[in-house]
Coordinates of C-alpha atoms and ligand atoms in Angstrom, one line a residue:
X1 CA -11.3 30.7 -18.2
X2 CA -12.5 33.7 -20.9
X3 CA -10.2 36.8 -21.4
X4 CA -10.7 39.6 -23.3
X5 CA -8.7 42.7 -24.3
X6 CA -9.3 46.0 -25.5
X7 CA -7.2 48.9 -26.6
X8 CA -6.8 52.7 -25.3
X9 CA -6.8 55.3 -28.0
X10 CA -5.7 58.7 -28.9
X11 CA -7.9 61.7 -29.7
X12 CA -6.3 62.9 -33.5
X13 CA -9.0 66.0 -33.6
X14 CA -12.3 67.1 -33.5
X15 CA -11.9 66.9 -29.5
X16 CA -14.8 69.0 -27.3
X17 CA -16.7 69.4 -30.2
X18 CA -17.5 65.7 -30.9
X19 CA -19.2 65.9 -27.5
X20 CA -22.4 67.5 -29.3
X21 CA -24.0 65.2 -31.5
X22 CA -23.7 65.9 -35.4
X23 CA -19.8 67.4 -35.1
X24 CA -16.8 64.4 -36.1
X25 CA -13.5 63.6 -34.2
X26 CA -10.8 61.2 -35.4
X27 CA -9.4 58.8 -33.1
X28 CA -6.5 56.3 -33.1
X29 CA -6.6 52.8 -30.8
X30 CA -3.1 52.2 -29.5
X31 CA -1.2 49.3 -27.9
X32 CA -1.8 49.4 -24.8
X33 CA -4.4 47.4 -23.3
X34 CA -6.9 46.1 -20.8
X35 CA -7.3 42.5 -20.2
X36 CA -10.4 41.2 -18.4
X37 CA -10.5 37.4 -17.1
X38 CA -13.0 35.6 -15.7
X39 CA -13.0 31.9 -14.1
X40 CA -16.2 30.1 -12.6
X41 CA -15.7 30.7 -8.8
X42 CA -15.7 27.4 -6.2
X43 CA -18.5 30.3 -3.8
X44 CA -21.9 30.9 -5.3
X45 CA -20.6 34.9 -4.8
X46 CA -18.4 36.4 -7.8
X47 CA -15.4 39.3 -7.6
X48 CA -13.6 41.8 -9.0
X49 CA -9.7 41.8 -8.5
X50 CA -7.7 44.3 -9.9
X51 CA -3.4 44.1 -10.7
X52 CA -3.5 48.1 -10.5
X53 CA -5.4 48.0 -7.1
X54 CA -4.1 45.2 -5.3
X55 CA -5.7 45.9 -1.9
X56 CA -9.3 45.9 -3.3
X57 CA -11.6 42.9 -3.2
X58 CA -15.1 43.1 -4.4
X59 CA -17.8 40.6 -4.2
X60 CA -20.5 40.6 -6.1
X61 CA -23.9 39.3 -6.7
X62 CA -27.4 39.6 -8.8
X63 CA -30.6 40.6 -7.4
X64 CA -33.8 39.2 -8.7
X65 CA -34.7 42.4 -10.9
X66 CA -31.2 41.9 -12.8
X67 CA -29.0 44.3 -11.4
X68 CA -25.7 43.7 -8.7
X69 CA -25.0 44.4 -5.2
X70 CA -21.4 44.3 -4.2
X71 CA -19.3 44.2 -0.9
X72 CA -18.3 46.7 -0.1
X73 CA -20.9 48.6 -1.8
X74 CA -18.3 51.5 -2.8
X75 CA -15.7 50.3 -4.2
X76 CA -12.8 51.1 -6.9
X77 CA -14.6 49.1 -10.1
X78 CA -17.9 51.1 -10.9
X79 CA -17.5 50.7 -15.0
X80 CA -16.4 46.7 -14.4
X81 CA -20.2 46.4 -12.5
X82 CA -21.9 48.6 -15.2
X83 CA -20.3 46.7 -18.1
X84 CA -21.4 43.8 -16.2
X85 CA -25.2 44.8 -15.4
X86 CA -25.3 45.2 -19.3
X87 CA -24.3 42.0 -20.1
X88 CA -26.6 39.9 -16.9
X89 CA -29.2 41.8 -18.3
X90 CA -28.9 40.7 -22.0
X91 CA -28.4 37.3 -20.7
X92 CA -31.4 37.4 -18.6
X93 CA -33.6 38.6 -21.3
X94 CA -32.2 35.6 -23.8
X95 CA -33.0 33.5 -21.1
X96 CA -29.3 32.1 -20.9
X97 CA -28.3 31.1 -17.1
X98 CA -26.1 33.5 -15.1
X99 CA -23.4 31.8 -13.3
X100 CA -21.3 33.6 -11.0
X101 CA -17.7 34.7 -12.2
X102 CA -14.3 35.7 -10.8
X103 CA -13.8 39.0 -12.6
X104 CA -9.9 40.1 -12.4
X105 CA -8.3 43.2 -14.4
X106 CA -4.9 43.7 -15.6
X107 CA -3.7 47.1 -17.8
X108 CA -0.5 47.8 -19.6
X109 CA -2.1 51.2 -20.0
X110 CA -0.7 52.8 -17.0
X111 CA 3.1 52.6 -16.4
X112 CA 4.7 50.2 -13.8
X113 CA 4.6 52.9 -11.1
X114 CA 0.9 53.8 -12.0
X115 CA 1.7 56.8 -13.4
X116 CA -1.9 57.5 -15.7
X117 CA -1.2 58.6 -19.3
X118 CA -4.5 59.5 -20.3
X119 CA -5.1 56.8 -22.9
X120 CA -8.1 55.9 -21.6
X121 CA -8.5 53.3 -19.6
X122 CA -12.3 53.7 -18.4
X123 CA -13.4 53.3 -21.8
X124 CA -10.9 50.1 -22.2
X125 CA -12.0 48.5 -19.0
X126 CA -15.6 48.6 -19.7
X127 CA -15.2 47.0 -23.1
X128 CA -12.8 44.5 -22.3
X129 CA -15.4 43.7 -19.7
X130 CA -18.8 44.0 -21.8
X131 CA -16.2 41.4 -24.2
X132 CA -14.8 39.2 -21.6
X133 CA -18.2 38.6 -20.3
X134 CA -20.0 38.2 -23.1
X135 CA -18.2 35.1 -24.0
X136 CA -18.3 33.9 -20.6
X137 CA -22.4 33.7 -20.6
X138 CA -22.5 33.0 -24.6
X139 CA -24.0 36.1 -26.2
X140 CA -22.7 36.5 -29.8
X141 CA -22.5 40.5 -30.4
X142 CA -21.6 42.2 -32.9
X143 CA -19.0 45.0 -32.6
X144 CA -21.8 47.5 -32.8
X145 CA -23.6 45.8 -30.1
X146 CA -20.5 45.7 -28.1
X147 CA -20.3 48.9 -28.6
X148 CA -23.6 50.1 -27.5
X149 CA -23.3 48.3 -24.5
X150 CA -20.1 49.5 -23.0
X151 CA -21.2 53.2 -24.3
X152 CA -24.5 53.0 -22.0
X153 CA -22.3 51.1 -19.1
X154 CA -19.5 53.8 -19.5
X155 CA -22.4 56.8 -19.7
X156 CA -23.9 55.8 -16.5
X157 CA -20.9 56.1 -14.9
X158 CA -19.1 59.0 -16.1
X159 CA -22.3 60.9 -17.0
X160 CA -20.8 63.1 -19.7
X161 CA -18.2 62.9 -23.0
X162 CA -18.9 61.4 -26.6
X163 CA -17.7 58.2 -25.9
X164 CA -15.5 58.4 -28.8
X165 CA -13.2 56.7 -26.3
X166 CA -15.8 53.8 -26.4
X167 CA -15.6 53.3 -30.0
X168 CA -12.0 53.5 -30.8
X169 CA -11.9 50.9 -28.0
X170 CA -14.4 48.5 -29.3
X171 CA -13.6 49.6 -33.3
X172 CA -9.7 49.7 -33.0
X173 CA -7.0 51.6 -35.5
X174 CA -8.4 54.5 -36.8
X175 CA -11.9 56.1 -36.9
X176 CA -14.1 59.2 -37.5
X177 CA -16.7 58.8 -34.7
X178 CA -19.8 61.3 -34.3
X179 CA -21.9 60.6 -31.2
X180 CA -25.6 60.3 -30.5
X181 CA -27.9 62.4 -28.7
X182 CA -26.7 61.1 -24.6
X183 CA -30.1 62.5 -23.0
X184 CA -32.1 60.3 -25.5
X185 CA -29.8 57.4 -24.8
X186 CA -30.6 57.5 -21.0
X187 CA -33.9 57.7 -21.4
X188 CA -34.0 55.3 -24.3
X189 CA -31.8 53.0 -21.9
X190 CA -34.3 53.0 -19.1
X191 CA -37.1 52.2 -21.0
X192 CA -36.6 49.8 -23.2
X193 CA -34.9 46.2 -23.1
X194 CA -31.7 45.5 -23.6
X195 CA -31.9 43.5 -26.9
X196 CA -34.4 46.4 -28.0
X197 CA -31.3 49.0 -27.1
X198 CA -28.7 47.4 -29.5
X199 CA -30.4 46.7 -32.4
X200 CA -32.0 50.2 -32.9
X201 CA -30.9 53.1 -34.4
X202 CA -28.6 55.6 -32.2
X203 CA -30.0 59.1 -34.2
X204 CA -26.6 60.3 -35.5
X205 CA -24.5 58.3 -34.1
X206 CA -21.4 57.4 -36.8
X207 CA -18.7 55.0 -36.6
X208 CA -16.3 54.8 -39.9
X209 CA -13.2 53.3 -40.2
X210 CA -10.2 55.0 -41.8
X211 CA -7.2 53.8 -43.4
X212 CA -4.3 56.1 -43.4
X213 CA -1.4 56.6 -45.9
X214 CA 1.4 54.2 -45.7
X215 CA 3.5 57.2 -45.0
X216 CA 2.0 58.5 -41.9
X217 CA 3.8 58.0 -38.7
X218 CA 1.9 58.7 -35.4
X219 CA 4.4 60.5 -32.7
X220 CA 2.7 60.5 -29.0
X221 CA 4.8 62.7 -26.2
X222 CA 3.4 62.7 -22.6
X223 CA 3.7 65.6 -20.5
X224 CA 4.3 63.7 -17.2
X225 CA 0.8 65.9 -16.0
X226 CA -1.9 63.8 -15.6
X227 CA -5.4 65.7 -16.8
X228 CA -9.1 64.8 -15.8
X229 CA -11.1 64.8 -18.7
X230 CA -14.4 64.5 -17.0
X231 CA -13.4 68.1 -15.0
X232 CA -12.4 69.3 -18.5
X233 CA -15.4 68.5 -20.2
X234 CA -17.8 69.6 -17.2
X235 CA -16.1 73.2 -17.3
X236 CA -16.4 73.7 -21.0
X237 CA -20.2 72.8 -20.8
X238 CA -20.7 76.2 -19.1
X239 CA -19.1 78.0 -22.6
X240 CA -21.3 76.5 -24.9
X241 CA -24.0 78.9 -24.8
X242 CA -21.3 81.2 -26.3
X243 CA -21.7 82.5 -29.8
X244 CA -18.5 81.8 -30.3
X245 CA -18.4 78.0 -29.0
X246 CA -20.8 77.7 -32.3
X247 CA -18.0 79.3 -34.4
X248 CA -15.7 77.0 -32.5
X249 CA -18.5 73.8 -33.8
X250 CA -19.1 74.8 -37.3
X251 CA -15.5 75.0 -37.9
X252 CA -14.0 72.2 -36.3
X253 CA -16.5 69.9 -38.0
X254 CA -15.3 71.8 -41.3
X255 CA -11.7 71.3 -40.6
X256 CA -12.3 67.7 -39.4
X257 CA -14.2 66.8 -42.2
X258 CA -11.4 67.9 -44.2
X259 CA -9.1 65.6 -42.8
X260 CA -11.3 62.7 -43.2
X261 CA -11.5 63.2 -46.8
X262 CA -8.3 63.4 -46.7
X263 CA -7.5 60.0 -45.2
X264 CA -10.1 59.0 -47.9
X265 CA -7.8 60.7 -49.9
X266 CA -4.6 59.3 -49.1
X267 CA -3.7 62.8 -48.7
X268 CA -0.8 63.0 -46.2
X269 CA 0.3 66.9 -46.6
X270 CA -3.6 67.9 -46.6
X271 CA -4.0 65.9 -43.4
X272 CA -1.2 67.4 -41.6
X273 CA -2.7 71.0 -42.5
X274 CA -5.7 70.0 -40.7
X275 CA -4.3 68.9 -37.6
X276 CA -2.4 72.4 -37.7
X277 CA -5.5 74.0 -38.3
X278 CA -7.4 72.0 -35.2
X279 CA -5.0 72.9 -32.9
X280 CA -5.2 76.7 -33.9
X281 CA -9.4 76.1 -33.3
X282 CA -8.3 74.6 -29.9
X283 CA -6.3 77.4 -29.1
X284 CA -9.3 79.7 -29.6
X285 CA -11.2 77.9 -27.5
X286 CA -9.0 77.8 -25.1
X287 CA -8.4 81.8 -24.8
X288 CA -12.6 82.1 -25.2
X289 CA -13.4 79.5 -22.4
X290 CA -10.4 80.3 -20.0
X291 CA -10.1 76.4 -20.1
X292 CA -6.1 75.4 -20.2
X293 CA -6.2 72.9 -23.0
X294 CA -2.9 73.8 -24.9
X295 CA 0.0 73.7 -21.6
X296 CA 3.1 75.1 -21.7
X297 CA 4.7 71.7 -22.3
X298 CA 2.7 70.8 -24.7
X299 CA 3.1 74.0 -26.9
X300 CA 6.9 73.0 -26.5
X301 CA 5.7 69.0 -27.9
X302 CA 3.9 71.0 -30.8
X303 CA 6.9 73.4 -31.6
X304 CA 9.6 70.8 -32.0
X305 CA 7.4 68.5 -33.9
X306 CA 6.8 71.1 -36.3
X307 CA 10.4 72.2 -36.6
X308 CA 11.3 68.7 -37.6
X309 CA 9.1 68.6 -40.1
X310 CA 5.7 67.3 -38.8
X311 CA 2.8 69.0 -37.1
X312 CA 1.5 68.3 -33.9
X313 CA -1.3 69.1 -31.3
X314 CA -2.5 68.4 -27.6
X315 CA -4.6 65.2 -27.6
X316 CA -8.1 65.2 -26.1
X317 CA -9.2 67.4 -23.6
X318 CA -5.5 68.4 -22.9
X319 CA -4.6 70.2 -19.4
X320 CA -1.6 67.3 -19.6
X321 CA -1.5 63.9 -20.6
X322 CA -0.4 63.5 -24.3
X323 CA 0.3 65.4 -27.5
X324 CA 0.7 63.5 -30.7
X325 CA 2.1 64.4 -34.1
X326 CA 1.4 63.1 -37.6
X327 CA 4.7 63.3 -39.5
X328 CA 5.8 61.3 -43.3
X329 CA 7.9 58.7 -42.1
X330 CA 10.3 59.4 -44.9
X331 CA 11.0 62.9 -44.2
X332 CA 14.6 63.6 -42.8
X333 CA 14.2 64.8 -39.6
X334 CA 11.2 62.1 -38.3
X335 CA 13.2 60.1 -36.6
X336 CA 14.8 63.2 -34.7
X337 CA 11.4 64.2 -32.9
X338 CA 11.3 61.4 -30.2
X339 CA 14.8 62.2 -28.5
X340 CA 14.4 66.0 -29.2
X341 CA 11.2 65.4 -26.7
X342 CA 13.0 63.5 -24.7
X343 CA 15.8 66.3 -24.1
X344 CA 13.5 68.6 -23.2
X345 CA 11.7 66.4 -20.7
X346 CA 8.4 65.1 -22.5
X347 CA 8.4 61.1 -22.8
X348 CA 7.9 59.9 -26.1
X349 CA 6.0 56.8 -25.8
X350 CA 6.3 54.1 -28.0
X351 CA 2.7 53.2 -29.3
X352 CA 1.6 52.1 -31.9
X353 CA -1.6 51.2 -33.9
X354 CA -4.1 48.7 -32.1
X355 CA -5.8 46.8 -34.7
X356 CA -8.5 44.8 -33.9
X357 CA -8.1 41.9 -36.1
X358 CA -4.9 41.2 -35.1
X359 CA -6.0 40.2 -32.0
X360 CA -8.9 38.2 -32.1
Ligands
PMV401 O1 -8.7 63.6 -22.7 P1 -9.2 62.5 -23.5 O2 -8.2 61.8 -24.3 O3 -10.1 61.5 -22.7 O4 -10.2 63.1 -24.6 C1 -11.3 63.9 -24.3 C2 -12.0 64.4 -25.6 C3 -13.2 65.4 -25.4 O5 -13.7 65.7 -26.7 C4 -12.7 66.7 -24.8 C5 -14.2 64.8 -24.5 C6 -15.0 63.6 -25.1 O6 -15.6 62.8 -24.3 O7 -15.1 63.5 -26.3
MG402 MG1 -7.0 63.5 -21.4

């Protein structure tokens, strides 16, 4: 039996305009987790069982050109095949034998009722699997590698984003992520082989690890609405022939470059500004594109954050899910922020930092 498990994460800033290549974000991997399994089957068939979706049962098998077929054919699990195509086809091209396998998924990343916070569990479940699996049919990768898989996997599926979500993911704690260009990836990704794919260079694709200050403390609030991202996302793209979307670019890549020398830095105060100042830059956005990013509960989040002391802003593409805050956990009023949420009827939710080493 190999498991694997990878974390969900937290947008910190730089959200919408890390989706064009060249323009940073900062994200944060939390706690909360995917775990992928897989067992050698007694059939010569494989499937995919998921705890969150009881009443699904895939089967699944590989054709002679490398990819699967499943049964039914459309089924809940569309990033656990993708990750998995990856992987066969790595195998196939190492010349390693593919044995079928009894995928099954468990996630603390949704709460017990299924309620969806927003942490990002497509991204999770494709690397988990893209992990799980490559144990199971002995490919060593490299976190990079990992990475690059699960990004094309997750890609094919979703069809837009950064896949910041990917990285944070694969990377764990915190990182300032830039993407690469997603239309040469495709086409990179359909004509070349596998191995060739993950050991060349992504043009401007960046992936850098960032330590915080001892002081920081992250904050996360949910909003109790859950958001769809990929709608988000798909909306915006129709504001970015704007002039001012490239007002919106040139100075959230100032303002998250900023923060990131300020983690550098150790800076706590300077990195709190910026996150002030990305929200304000979201904000704009928001009243330019018509695109509800900053709700009304959220604005409430932000406000009593910042009265006790720390500053806060939505979290990825917003419309609901979570807000976070960055305050100095030595500062009086930190430990007030959580049930001042609470009484006004956001959830604070205890997360914290997913490292990666710590779980290896
Ligand atoms: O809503 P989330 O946490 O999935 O974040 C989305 C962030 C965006 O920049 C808006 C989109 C993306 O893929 O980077
Ligand atoms: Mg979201």
């Amino acid at each position: 039996m190999i498991t694997a498990t990878a974390p969900g994460k937290l947008y910190i800033a730089g959200e919408y305009a890390v989706v064009t290549p060249g323009y940073p974000a900062i994200l944060v991997a939390v706690d909360r987790t995917v775990t992928v399994t897989l067992t050698p089957p007694q059939a010569t068939t494989g499937t995919i069982t998921s705890d969150q979706n009881k009443r699904a049962r895939v089967t699944w098998q590989t054709t002679p050109n490398g990819t699967i077929t499943t049964t039914p054919a459309a089924h809940p699990f569309p990033y656990v095949t993708a990750a998995l195509e990856m992987v066969l086809r790595l195998a196939q091209e190492r010349g390693l034998e593919i044995r079928p396998a009894n995928l099954h998924v468990t996630s603390t990343l949704d709460d017990a009722a299924g309620k969806k916070y927003g942490l990002g569990s497509s991204a999770a479940v494709t690397v988990a699997t893209v992990k799980a699996a490559a144990r199971y049919y002995h490919l060593a990768l490299t976190k990079t590698a990992l990475f690059k898989l699960a990004a094309v996997a997750a890609y094919r599926v979703q069809g837009n984003g950064s896949l910041g979500d990917v990285a944070a993911s694969t990377f764990g704690s915190w990182l300032a992520y830039q993407t690469c260009d997603r239309e040469w990836l495709m086409k990179t990704a359909n004509r070349v082989s596998v191995s060739q794919l993950i050991t060349m260079e992504w043009p401007q694709l960046k992936i850098t690890p960032l330590t915080p200050p001892p002081a920081l403390q992250l904050l996360v609030g949910w909003t109790g609405t859950p958001a769809s991202t990929a709608n988000l996302v798909a909306q915006m793209d129709h504001h970015r022939v704007k002039a001012a979307y490239q007002q919106f670019l040139t100075a959230s890549r100032q303002c998250v470059n900023a923060m990131i020398r300020a983690f550098q830095s150790g800076d706590l105060p300077a990195i709190q500004h910026q996150l002030a100042v990305n929200r304000t830059l979201l904000t704009k956005l928001a009243a330019v594109s018509g695109i509800n990013i900053e709700t009304p509960t959220l604005t409430r989040l932000v406000e009593i954050a910042c009265r006790l002391g720390a500053q806060a802003k939505s979290s990825g593409a917003g419309g609901g899910d979570c807000g976070i805050a960055l305050a100095d956990r030595h500062a009086p009023e930190t430990s007030r922020i959580a049930a001042a949420w609470q009484a006004t009827g956001i959830t604070p939710l205890a997360l914290h930092v997913y490292a990666e080493e710590e779980h290896q």
